[in-house]
Coordinates of C-alpha atoms in Angstrom, one line a residue:
M97 CA 101.4 59.8 -108.4
A98 CA 104.3 62.2 -107.1
V99 CA 104.2 63.3 -103.9
P100 CA 106.2 65.6 -101.6
F101 CA 108.6 65.4 -98.5
R102 CA 107.0 65.2 -95.0
H103 CA 108.1 68.2 -93.3
L104 CA 108.5 67.2 -89.4
C105 CA 110.4 70.3 -88.2
S106 CA 110.6 73.9 -89.3
R107 CA 114.5 73.6 -89.2
S108 CA 114.0 70.6 -91.6
R109 CA 112.4 72.4 -94.0
T110 CA 114.4 75.7 -94.2
A111 CA 117.9 73.5 -94.2
G112 CA 116.7 70.7 -96.5
A113 CA 114.9 72.7 -99.1
A114 CA 117.5 73.3 -101.7
L115 CA 118.8 69.9 -101.1
R116 CA 115.5 68.3 -101.6
A117 CA 114.5 70.6 -104.4
S118 CA 117.1 68.9 -106.6
L119 CA 117.6 65.5 -105.4
P120 CA 114.6 63.5 -105.8
V121 CA 114.2 60.4 -103.4
K122 CA 113.0 56.9 -104.3
F123 CA 111.4 54.6 -102.1
A124 CA 111.9 51.0 -103.4
G125 CA 111.8 52.0 -107.3
R126 CA 108.9 54.6 -106.7
S127 CA 110.0 58.4 -107.5
I128 CA 108.8 61.0 -105.3
S129 CA 109.1 64.7 -106.0
S130 CA 109.4 67.6 -104.0
A131 CA 106.6 69.4 -106.1
S132 CA 103.8 67.5 -105.6
A133 CA 101.2 67.1 -103.1
G134 CA 99.8 64.2 -101.3
S135 CA 100.5 61.3 -98.7
P136 CA 104.0 60.1 -97.9
C137 CA 104.8 56.4 -99.4
S138 CA 108.0 54.7 -98.5
S139 CA 109.8 51.3 -99.3
R140 CA 108.6 48.0 -97.6
G141 CA 110.6 46.6 -94.8
F142 CA 112.8 43.7 -94.5
A143 CA 111.6 42.4 -91.0
A144 CA 109.0 39.4 -92.3
S145 CA 110.6 37.6 -95.4
L146 CA 113.8 38.9 -95.9
H147 CA 115.1 37.8 -99.1
S148 CA 111.7 37.6 -100.5
S149 CA 110.6 40.8 -99.8
W150 CA 113.5 42.2 -101.0
T151 CA 112.8 40.2 -104.7
Q152 CA 109.3 41.7 -104.3
S153 CA 110.1 45.0 -103.8
R154 CA 112.3 45.0 -107.2
G155 CA 109.3 43.2 -109.0
E156 CA 107.0 46.1 -107.9
A157 CA 109.3 49.0 -109.1
G158 CA 106.9 49.2 -112.2
Q159 CA 103.8 49.5 -110.3
S160 CA 101.8 52.2 -109.6
A161 CA 103.2 54.4 -106.9
S162 CA 99.9 53.9 -104.6
C163 CA 100.7 54.9 -100.8
S164 CA 101.0 52.4 -97.8
S165 CA 100.2 53.0 -94.3
E166 CA 102.7 49.9 -93.4
A167 CA 105.7 51.5 -95.2
P168 CA 107.6 54.3 -93.1
A169 CA 108.1 57.6 -94.6
L170 CA 111.9 58.8 -94.7
E171 CA 113.2 62.4 -95.1
V172 CA 116.8 63.2 -95.8
V173 CA 118.1 65.6 -93.2
R174 CA 121.9 66.0 -93.9
S175 CA 123.8 64.6 -96.8
H176 CA 127.6 63.2 -96.8
E177 CA 129.2 61.5 -99.3
E178 CA 129.9 58.3 -96.8
G179 CA 126.3 58.7 -95.4
L180 CA 122.9 60.1 -95.1
L181 CA 121.2 61.3 -92.0
V182 CA 117.1 60.6 -92.3
L183 CA 114.4 61.3 -90.2
G184 CA 112.0 58.2 -89.8
A185 CA 108.7 57.8 -89.3
R186 CA 107.6 56.9 -85.6
S187 CA 105.2 53.6 -84.9
S188 CA 101.7 54.5 -84.8
F189 CA 99.3 52.2 -82.9
A190 CA 96.0 54.4 -84.3
T191 CA 96.8 54.3 -87.9
G192 CA 98.6 51.1 -87.9
S193 CA 102.0 52.3 -89.5
K194 CA 105.3 51.1 -89.0
S195 CA 108.8 52.6 -87.6
T196 CA 111.5 52.8 -89.9
A197 CA 113.9 50.0 -88.8
R198 CA 117.5 48.9 -89.3
G199 CA 117.9 47.1 -92.8
H200 CA 115.3 49.7 -94.5
V201 CA 116.6 50.3 -98.2
F202 CA 115.4 53.3 -100.0
E203 CA 116.8 55.3 -103.0
H204 CA 118.5 58.9 -102.9
A205 CA 120.3 60.7 -105.5
G206 CA 120.0 57.9 -107.9
R207 CA 121.8 55.3 -105.3
E208 CA 120.4 53.0 -102.8
W209 CA 120.7 53.7 -99.0
V210 CA 120.3 51.4 -96.2
C211 CA 119.2 52.2 -92.7
V212 CA 121.9 50.9 -90.2
F213 CA 121.5 52.6 -86.7
E214 CA 119.8 55.3 -84.8
V215 CA 121.5 58.5 -83.7
D216 CA 119.3 61.0 -81.3
R217 CA 116.1 61.2 -83.4
Y218 CA 117.4 60.3 -86.6
W219 CA 118.6 57.3 -88.5
W220 CA 122.2 56.9 -90.3
A221 CA 121.8 55.3 -93.7
A222 CA 125.0 54.0 -95.8
P223 CA 125.4 53.2 -99.5
L224 CA 123.8 49.9 -100.3
K225 CA 126.0 49.4 -103.2
M226 CA 129.9 50.3 -103.6
E227 CA 131.7 49.9 -107.0
E228 CA 135.1 49.9 -104.7
A229 CA 134.1 46.7 -102.9
C230 CA 133.8 43.0 -104.6
W231 CA 133.6 39.2 -103.1
L232 CA 136.9 37.5 -104.1
Q233 CA 136.8 33.3 -104.7
V234 CA 132.9 33.6 -105.1
E235 CA 131.3 32.0 -108.0
D236 CA 127.9 31.5 -106.7
R237 CA 126.8 34.7 -105.7
S238 CA 123.3 34.0 -104.5
N239 CA 124.3 34.3 -101.0
H240 CA 126.6 37.0 -101.5
G241 CA 124.5 39.9 -103.4
E242 CA 123.9 43.8 -102.7
S243 CA 120.9 42.7 -100.8
C244 CA 123.1 40.5 -98.1
A245 CA 123.7 43.7 -96.3
A246 CA 120.2 44.8 -96.1
E247 CA 119.2 41.4 -94.9
C248 CA 122.2 40.9 -92.0
L249 CA 120.9 44.0 -90.6
A250 CA 117.1 43.3 -90.7
R251 CA 117.8 40.2 -88.9
P252 CA 118.2 40.3 -85.1
T253 CA 121.0 39.2 -83.3
P254 CA 120.3 35.6 -81.2
T255 CA 118.7 36.3 -77.9
Q256 CA 119.9 34.6 -74.9
A257 CA 117.4 31.6 -75.2
E258 CA 118.7 31.2 -78.7
R259 CA 122.4 30.6 -77.5
A260 CA 124.2 27.4 -76.5
Q261 CA 126.8 27.3 -73.6
L262 CA 130.1 27.7 -75.0
S263 CA 132.1 24.7 -74.3
K264 CA 134.8 24.3 -77.2
G265 CA 138.2 26.1 -78.1
L266 CA 139.5 27.3 -81.0
N267 CA 143.2 26.1 -81.5
T268 CA 144.6 28.9 -82.9
G269 CA 148.2 27.5 -83.1
V270 CA 149.5 30.7 -81.1
I271 CA 150.7 29.5 -77.7
A272 CA 150.2 33.1 -76.3
V273 CA 146.9 33.7 -77.4
D274 CA 145.2 30.0 -76.3
T275 CA 147.4 30.5 -72.9
L276 CA 146.5 33.9 -71.9
A277 CA 143.2 34.8 -74.1
P278 CA 141.7 31.8 -75.4
V279 CA 139.5 32.1 -78.3
G280 CA 136.1 29.9 -77.9
V281 CA 134.0 28.6 -80.6
G282 CA 131.0 31.2 -80.8
Q283 CA 133.3 34.5 -79.3
S284 CA 133.9 37.4 -80.2
M285 CA 137.5 38.8 -79.7
L286 CA 139.0 42.3 -80.3
I287 CA 142.7 42.4 -81.6
C288 CA 143.8 45.8 -80.3
G289 CA 147.1 47.8 -81.0
P290 CA 148.9 50.6 -82.9
Q291 CA 149.6 50.2 -86.4
G292 CA 152.5 47.9 -87.3
T293 CA 152.0 45.5 -84.0
G294 CA 151.2 42.4 -86.4
K295 CA 147.4 42.4 -85.7
S296 CA 146.5 41.6 -89.3
T297 CA 149.4 38.9 -89.2
L298 CA 147.9 37.5 -85.6
A299 CA 144.6 37.2 -87.2
K300 CA 145.7 35.5 -90.5
Q301 CA 147.7 32.8 -88.6
V302 CA 144.3 32.1 -86.5
L303 CA 142.2 32.1 -89.8
E304 CA 144.4 29.4 -91.2
Q305 CA 145.1 27.3 -88.6
A306 CA 141.1 26.8 -87.9
L307 CA 141.3 25.8 -91.8
T308 CA 143.9 23.7 -91.8
L309 CA 142.8 21.8 -88.9
R310 CA 139.0 21.9 -90.0
Q311 CA 137.7 23.4 -86.7
V312 CA 135.7 25.4 -89.0
D313 CA 133.6 24.9 -92.3
K314 CA 134.1 28.3 -93.6
A315 CA 135.9 31.4 -93.1
F316 CA 135.5 35.1 -94.0
R317 CA 137.7 38.4 -94.0
F318 CA 136.4 41.8 -94.7
L319 CA 139.6 43.1 -96.2
S320 CA 140.2 46.8 -96.4
D321 CA 143.9 47.4 -95.9
P322 CA 145.9 46.5 -99.1
C323 CA 148.8 46.0 -97.0
A324 CA 147.3 43.0 -95.2
P325 CA 149.1 39.5 -95.6
P326 CA 147.9 37.2 -98.2
A327 CA 146.0 34.2 -97.0
D328 CA 147.1 30.9 -98.5
P329 CA 145.9 30.4 -101.8
A330 CA 145.4 26.8 -101.4
Q331 CA 142.7 27.8 -98.9
Q332 CA 141.4 30.2 -101.3
R333 CA 141.1 27.5 -104.3
A334 CA 139.5 25.3 -102.0
G335 CA 136.7 27.4 -101.6
A336 CA 136.8 27.6 -97.6
L337 CA 137.9 31.1 -97.6
V338 CA 136.0 34.2 -98.9
E339 CA 137.0 37.7 -98.8
M340 CA 135.3 40.8 -99.2
A341 CA 138.1 43.3 -100.6
I342 CA 137.8 46.8 -100.7
S343 CA 139.6 48.8 -103.6
P344 CA 143.3 49.8 -102.4
S345 CA 142.6 53.3 -103.9
T346 CA 139.9 53.9 -101.5
K347 CA 140.3 55.6 -98.4
Q348 CA 140.7 52.9 -95.6
G349 CA 138.2 53.0 -92.9
S350 CA 135.9 55.1 -94.5
A351 CA 132.0 55.1 -92.9
S352 CA 130.6 54.0 -96.6
F353 CA 132.5 50.6 -96.0
L354 CA 129.6 49.9 -93.5
A355 CA 127.4 47.9 -96.0
P356 CA 129.9 45.6 -97.4
L357 CA 131.1 44.9 -93.8
F358 CA 127.8 43.8 -92.8
A359 CA 127.4 42.0 -96.0
T360 CA 130.5 39.8 -95.2
V361 CA 128.6 39.5 -91.6
G362 CA 125.5 38.3 -93.3
A363 CA 127.7 35.7 -95.6
A364 CA 129.2 34.4 -92.6
E365 CA 125.7 34.2 -90.3
A366 CA 124.1 32.1 -93.3
V367 CA 126.8 29.5 -92.5
R368 CA 126.0 29.6 -88.8
D369 CA 122.4 29.6 -89.7
A370 CA 122.8 26.3 -91.5
G371 CA 124.3 24.2 -88.7
Q372 CA 127.9 24.9 -89.7
N373 CA 130.5 26.4 -87.9
A374 CA 131.9 29.9 -89.5
L375 CA 134.9 32.2 -88.8
L376 CA 134.5 35.6 -89.5
V377 CA 137.6 38.2 -89.6
L378 CA 136.8 41.8 -89.8
D379 CA 140.1 43.7 -90.3
T380 CA 139.4 47.0 -89.3
A381 CA 136.5 48.3 -87.0
E382 CA 137.3 51.8 -88.7
P383 CA 134.1 52.4 -90.7
V384 CA 131.7 51.4 -87.7
L385 CA 133.6 53.9 -85.0
K386 CA 133.9 56.5 -88.1
A387 CA 130.1 56.0 -89.1
W388 CA 129.2 56.8 -85.5
D389 CA 131.2 59.9 -84.9
L390 CA 130.0 61.3 -88.1
A391 CA 126.8 60.5 -87.6
V392 CA 126.9 62.5 -84.1
Q393 CA 128.7 65.6 -85.8
M394 CA 125.8 65.8 -88.2
A395 CA 123.0 65.1 -85.7
E396 CA 124.5 68.0 -83.7
A397 CA 124.7 70.1 -86.8
C398 CA 121.0 70.1 -86.8
G399 CA 121.2 72.1 -83.6
N400 CA 118.6 70.2 -81.3
P401 CA 119.7 69.3 -77.8
M402 CA 121.3 65.9 -77.4
N403 CA 120.9 63.5 -74.8
S404 CA 124.2 61.9 -74.0
D405 CA 122.6 59.1 -71.8
S406 CA 120.4 58.4 -74.9
L407 CA 123.0 58.6 -77.3
A408 CA 125.1 56.5 -75.3
A409 CA 122.4 53.6 -75.2
Q410 CA 122.2 54.4 -79.3
R411 CA 126.0 53.6 -79.7
R412 CA 125.6 50.3 -77.5
A413 CA 122.8 49.1 -79.4
F414 CA 124.6 49.9 -82.7
F415 CA 128.0 48.2 -81.7
A416 CA 125.8 45.2 -80.1
A417 CA 124.3 44.5 -83.5
L418 CA 127.5 43.3 -84.7
F419 CA 129.4 41.9 -81.6
E420 CA 126.1 39.5 -80.7
R421 CA 126.1 37.8 -83.8
A422 CA 128.9 35.6 -82.9
A423 CA 127.2 32.7 -80.9
V424 CA 126.5 29.1 -80.5
L425 CA 123.4 27.9 -81.3
P426 CA 121.6 24.8 -80.2
S427 CA 121.4 23.6 -83.9
G428 CA 125.2 23.2 -83.7
G429 CA 126.2 26.0 -85.8
S430 CA 128.3 28.8 -84.6
L431 CA 130.1 32.3 -85.6
T432 CA 133.2 32.8 -84.3
M433 CA 134.5 36.7 -84.9
L434 CA 137.9 38.3 -84.8
V435 CA 137.6 42.1 -85.0
L436 CA 140.7 44.5 -85.7
L437 CA 140.7 47.7 -83.6
D438 CA 143.3 50.3 -84.0
T439 CA 144.1 51.6 -80.6
E440 CA 146.9 52.3 -78.4
A441 CA 148.1 49.2 -76.2
M442 CA 146.7 49.2 -72.6
A443 CA 144.0 51.6 -73.9
A444 CA 141.0 50.3 -72.1
L445 CA 142.8 50.0 -68.8
A446 CA 144.7 53.2 -69.4
A447 CA 141.4 54.8 -69.8
A448 CA 139.6 53.5 -66.7
A449 CA 142.7 54.5 -64.7
A450 CA 142.8 58.2 -66.2
G451 CA 139.0 58.3 -65.2
A452 CA 139.8 57.8 -61.4
S453 CA 141.2 61.2 -61.8
V454 CA 143.8 60.3 -58.8
A455 CA 145.9 63.2 -58.1
D456 CA 148.9 61.0 -56.8
S457 CA 149.4 58.0 -58.8
N458 CA 151.4 56.6 -55.4
H459 CA 147.9 56.8 -53.6
A460 CA 147.0 53.0 -52.3
F461 CA 143.6 52.2 -52.1
Q462 CA 142.0 49.9 -49.6
V463 CA 139.5 47.1 -50.3
S464 CA 137.0 48.5 -48.8
D465 CA 137.0 51.0 -51.6
F466 CA 136.1 48.5 -54.0
E467 CA 132.9 47.4 -52.5
G468 CA 130.5 46.3 -55.1
R469 CA 133.0 44.7 -57.5
R470 CA 132.7 41.0 -58.5
P471 CA 133.3 38.4 -55.9
P472 CA 136.2 37.1 -57.8
E473 CA 137.8 40.3 -58.4
M474 CA 137.4 41.1 -54.5
E475 CA 139.1 37.9 -53.7
R476 CA 142.3 38.8 -56.2
L477 CA 142.5 42.2 -54.4
R478 CA 142.5 40.7 -50.8
R479 CA 145.2 38.5 -51.8
L480 CA 147.3 41.0 -53.3
E481 CA 146.6 43.2 -49.9
A482 CA 147.8 40.1 -48.0
R483 CA 150.9 39.9 -49.8
G484 CA 151.7 43.3 -48.6
V485 CA 151.3 44.8 -51.9
A486 CA 150.2 48.3 -52.4
L487 CA 146.8 48.9 -54.5
T488 CA 148.1 51.9 -56.4
A489 CA 146.4 52.8 -59.8
Q490 CA 149.6 51.6 -61.5
A491 CA 149.4 48.5 -59.6
L492 CA 146.0 48.0 -60.3
M493 CA 146.3 48.5 -64.1
A494 CA 149.2 45.7 -64.1
V495 CA 146.7 43.4 -63.4
G496 CA 143.8 44.6 -65.0
I497 CA 141.7 46.0 -62.4
A498 CA 140.2 49.3 -62.9
P499 CA 140.8 51.9 -59.7
P500 CA 137.9 53.2 -58.0
K501 CA 136.3 56.5 -59.2
S502 CA 136.7 59.2 -56.3
S503 CA 133.8 61.4 -55.4
S504 CA 136.0 64.7 -57.0
E505 CA 136.2 63.0 -60.4
A506 CA 137.0 65.6 -62.8
P507 CA 134.3 65.9 -66.1
D508 CA 134.7 63.3 -68.8
N509 CA 135.7 65.1 -71.6
T510 CA 137.0 62.1 -73.5
A511 CA 136.3 62.3 -77.1
V512 CA 133.5 60.5 -78.7
G513 CA 135.7 58.1 -80.7
G514 CA 137.8 57.1 -77.6
K515 CA 134.3 56.3 -75.8
A516 CA 133.3 54.3 -78.8
S517 CA 136.4 52.0 -78.6
R518 CA 135.6 51.6 -75.0
E519 CA 132.1 50.6 -75.8
M520 CA 133.7 47.8 -78.3
Q521 CA 136.0 46.5 -75.7
S522 CA 133.1 46.2 -73.2
L523 CA 130.7 44.5 -75.8
S524 CA 133.2 41.7 -77.0
D525 CA 134.1 38.6 -75.3
G526 CA 137.6 39.2 -74.8
Q527 CA 140.6 41.2 -76.1
I528 CA 144.2 41.0 -77.2
I529 CA 146.1 43.6 -76.6
L530 CA 149.2 44.1 -78.7
D531 CA 152.2 46.6 -77.6
K532 CA 154.0 48.8 -80.1
T533 CA 157.3 48.9 -78.1
A534 CA 157.8 44.7 -78.1
A535 CA 156.9 44.7 -81.8
A536 CA 159.4 46.9 -82.7
E537 CA 162.1 45.0 -80.9
G538 CA 160.8 41.9 -83.4
R539 CA 158.9 40.2 -80.7
F540 CA 155.9 38.2 -81.9
P541 CA 153.1 38.1 -81.2
A542 CA 153.5 41.3 -78.8
I543 CA 150.7 40.4 -76.3
V544 CA 150.5 42.3 -73.0
P545 CA 149.4 39.6 -70.7
G546 CA 147.8 41.8 -68.0
A547 CA 145.6 43.5 -70.5
S548 CA 144.7 40.5 -72.7
F549 CA 142.2 38.5 -71.2
S550 CA 139.0 36.3 -72.3
R551 CA 135.7 36.7 -71.0
F552 CA 134.4 33.4 -71.5
G553 CA 137.5 31.0 -71.9
L554 CA 138.8 31.3 -68.8
G555 CA 137.0 30.1 -65.4
G556 CA 136.7 27.0 -63.3
S557 CA 134.2 24.7 -62.7
G558 CA 134.0 25.2 -58.7
S559 CA 130.8 26.3 -56.8
K560 CA 129.9 27.6 -53.4
E561 CA 129.4 24.8 -50.6
G562 CA 125.6 23.6 -51.1
A563 CA 125.3 25.4 -54.2
P564 CA 124.8 23.4 -57.4
A565 CA 127.8 22.6 -59.7
R566 CA 128.4 24.8 -62.7
Q567 CA 129.7 23.6 -66.1
A568 CA 133.3 24.3 -66.6
R569 CA 133.6 27.3 -68.6
D570 CA 137.3 27.3 -69.6
V571 CA 137.6 26.2 -73.2
R572 CA 141.3 25.2 -73.0
P573 CA 142.3 21.5 -73.2
P574 CA 142.7 20.3 -69.7
T575 CA 146.1 19.6 -69.8
L576 CA 146.8 23.4 -71.0
Q577 CA 144.6 24.6 -68.4
A578 CA 146.5 23.0 -65.5
V579 CA 150.0 24.1 -66.6
S580 CA 148.6 27.9 -67.8
A581 CA 146.6 28.6 -64.4
H582 CA 147.1 32.0 -63.0
L583 CA 150.0 32.6 -65.7
R584 CA 148.5 35.7 -67.1
M585 CA 148.2 37.4 -63.4
L586 CA 151.7 35.9 -62.8
L587 CA 153.4 37.7 -66.0
A588 CA 151.7 41.0 -65.1
L589 CA 153.2 41.2 -61.8
E590 CA 156.4 40.0 -63.1
Q591 CA 156.9 43.4 -64.9
E592 CA 156.4 45.2 -61.7
A593 CA 159.1 45.3 -59.5
H594 CA 157.1 46.2 -56.2
F595 CA 154.8 42.9 -56.7
R596 CA 158.1 40.6 -56.4
P597 CA 158.8 38.5 -53.2
K598 CA 160.8 40.3 -50.4
T599 CA 163.2 37.2 -50.7
D600 CA 165.8 37.4 -53.3
S601 CA 166.6 33.8 -53.7
V602 CA 162.8 33.2 -54.1
D603 CA 162.4 36.5 -56.5
G604 CA 165.5 35.1 -58.5
I605 CA 163.8 31.7 -59.3
Q606 CA 160.3 32.9 -59.9
S607 CA 161.7 35.5 -62.1
A608 CA 163.7 33.1 -64.1
Q609 CA 160.8 30.7 -64.4
L610 CA 158.4 33.5 -65.9
Q611 CA 161.3 35.1 -68.3
A612 CA 161.7 31.1 -69.7
V613 CA 157.6 31.4 -69.9
M614 CA 157.9 34.8 -71.4
A615 CA 160.6 33.0 -74.1
A616 CA 157.9 30.1 -74.7
L617 CA 155.4 32.4 -75.5
L618 CA 157.4 34.0 -78.9
Q619 CA 156.8 32.2 -82.0
P620 CA 157.4 33.3 -85.6
P621 CA 154.5 33.8 -88.0
G622 CA 154.1 30.2 -89.8
A623 CA 155.2 28.2 -86.9
P624 CA 151.6 27.0 -85.2
L625 CA 151.3 24.5 -82.3
L626 CA 148.8 22.0 -81.0
A627 CA 147.9 22.1 -77.4
E628 CA 150.1 19.3 -76.2
E629 CA 153.1 21.1 -77.6
M630 CA 152.2 24.2 -75.7
T631 CA 151.8 22.3 -72.8
V632 CA 155.2 20.8 -73.3
L633 CA 156.8 23.9 -73.8
L634 CA 155.4 25.4 -70.6
L635 CA 156.0 22.8 -68.5
A636 CA 159.6 22.7 -69.7
A637 CA 159.7 26.5 -68.6
V638 CA 158.2 26.2 -65.1
S639 CA 159.7 22.9 -64.1
G640 CA 163.3 24.3 -63.1
A641 CA 164.6 21.8 -65.5
L642 CA 166.3 24.4 -67.8
D643 CA 167.8 26.3 -64.9
P644 CA 171.3 25.2 -65.0
M645 CA 171.3 26.5 -68.9
P646 CA 172.0 30.8 -68.9
S647 CA 168.7 32.6 -69.6
S648 CA 169.8 33.7 -72.9
R649 CA 170.1 30.1 -74.3
V650 CA 166.7 29.1 -72.4
A651 CA 165.1 32.0 -74.5
A652 CA 166.9 30.4 -77.4
V653 CA 165.8 26.7 -77.1
L654 CA 162.3 27.8 -75.6
S655 CA 160.9 30.3 -78.8
G656 CA 160.4 29.4 -82.0
G657 CA 156.8 27.7 -81.9
S658 CA 156.8 24.4 -83.9
R659 CA 160.4 25.0 -84.8
S660 CA 161.7 25.6 -81.1
P661 CA 165.1 23.2 -80.6
L662 CA 163.6 21.8 -77.2
L663 CA 160.4 20.9 -79.3
C664 CA 161.9 19.6 -82.0
H665 CA 164.1 17.4 -79.7
L666 CA 161.4 16.0 -77.6
Q667 CA 159.3 15.3 -80.8
E668 CA 162.3 13.1 -81.8
A669 CA 163.0 11.8 -78.4
I670 CA 159.6 11.3 -76.7
P671 CA 156.8 11.2 -79.2
S672 CA 154.9 8.8 -76.7
V673 CA 154.9 11.1 -74.3
L674 CA 153.2 14.0 -76.5
K675 CA 150.7 11.4 -77.6
K676 CA 149.9 10.8 -73.9
I677 CA 149.3 14.6 -73.2
A678 CA 147.1 15.0 -75.8
E679 CA 144.8 11.7 -74.6
E680 CA 145.1 12.1 -71.2
P681 CA 142.1 14.2 -69.3
Q682 CA 144.7 15.5 -66.7
L683 CA 148.1 15.2 -66.6
S684 CA 149.5 12.3 -64.7
K685 CA 152.5 12.4 -62.5
V686 CA 154.4 9.6 -64.8
T687 CA 153.9 11.9 -67.7
I688 CA 155.2 14.8 -66.2
R689 CA 158.2 12.8 -64.7
E690 CA 159.0 11.4 -68.4
L691 CA 159.1 14.6 -69.6
E692 CA 161.2 16.0 -67.0
V693 CA 163.7 13.2 -67.7
A694 CA 164.0 14.4 -71.3
V695 CA 164.2 17.7 -70.5
R696 CA 167.1 17.5 -68.3
L697 CA 168.9 15.2 -71.0
F698 CA 168.4 17.8 -73.4
V699 CA 170.1 20.6 -71.0
K700 CA 173.0 17.7 -70.3
L701 CA 173.7 17.1 -74.2
K702 CA 173.5 21.0 -74.8
E703 CA 176.0 21.6 -72.0
A704 CA 178.2 19.0 -73.5
E705 CA 178.1 20.4 -76.9
A706 CA 179.2 23.9 -75.3
S707 CA 182.0 22.2 -73.2
P708 CA 185.5 23.0 -74.1
D709 CA 186.7 19.6 -73.3
A710 CA 184.1 18.2 -75.8
T711 CA 185.4 20.1 -78.8
T712 CA 189.1 19.1 -78.1
A713 CA 188.2 15.6 -78.0
A714 CA 186.3 15.8 -81.0
E715 CA 189.3 17.7 -82.7

């Protein structure tokens, strides 16, 4: 029996009458006409048995359209080529009816749609199947069907009790990442920066390193940018890498890409839930951001008053449904996620500083102005104040601390898109910020030290006196931990002249060493490093053994990653030392001494090569 739409408000009856009259809606294969009377019907949910529920709903397509009190009714309120705004049924204890939930599938205008997130009183639905999206290098599509997105959306994210503690790091092969913002197995990490800063190249290098060293069992990449660098064909042929590609002719970052994006996430989750390790790379977060912005615009067009606090909570729940899928499970399975986000470098910190509305950028705060902050942050502020550093907004931005908000703060008129980007940054387990100016100068990776960090990849195991000892949270190898301690803060402070020591001699030595560290952090794509090789380069940079060489020569011998001239010399001269560093739980004085002698010998050899007397003797 044909059934009409359920009209929940007078405005919906008026605004959507023409649309509903011309576009019939189907729920799980059951047609519903707007011309007949009766009680509403709808599709089955996916909350109980996800894959079997999908198969069952398909098998029932030819049965009679009997009404079910368990199935939620949906009404299309607004229609857009990239998504629908629908009114869903709320749960009712009296009748036993279920509310609409994430992952519900229905048909409209001859297409299948899936509910993705709530916005105000509505649900946003994305097209479930897109002809422009397809799996690459997939022969067995049993776990990569069109229902994968719906199953992923309906599946809850792991709760805190269902997560194991992070204890293992992912060697990315990129010294700047492993030193400043290490990625832990089971973390979610944002790679942020404007276009042209090397986000896709960096993510590709991390992906290939993880597969080459067999740190993960399978990798997935959502690929919407036709200009993204291709992955190693050998990894694709081996079946270790699977990609979901969007047609190059399609508008990049469209909100309609939500279903293919979540299908990719669902495929990675299947590997995680099977007890294996998966790596997921989403080459853009634009579909998520654009879908939210478009949904808010369509909800506002309905004319109903919208509560900003409620919207903020819904936005966070939507983004959390993506980022919280990164996890380590007690069964041993894990999902590590890299998400690329187009944004201005330092956007998160700059926005936080702008929110302070400080009229004078040179205004210095007092430590007491930060009361209520986390103890580690308060300790950092006290140390800066003890060193005579003025706590200005600019200085605080350099070390990654948001200024306190003033009582005369101006109203927040930031665009919704900017708020959404910052929400993603707050939900992720860390972020790597890339700088456009540095990238334009040819530096790779163009990482901003003070703004890049990992929330769970850094931290000691120390505890207060009398308190139980905490498990170490630093996922880096112990030797790399020791040499890179405090480097992120020191490199950030180096870029601010007023942070430098008052004594010129001390300033010159420290600056020279930090400039050497910056050179060691530069490596071209395709030159990955092992942890012990990173340790060697950083030790050489801070040891002072390279001080006799001109700064330009120091930069030349340290940079280059695995092709660094100094590293190539050490690999040939003292391979046993590199092996010791890889095996030792902590750096021994003997190992450090052997390394220093080898570096000083390298300096002498270079000086001899550059000496005019040596050139004359050779002639």
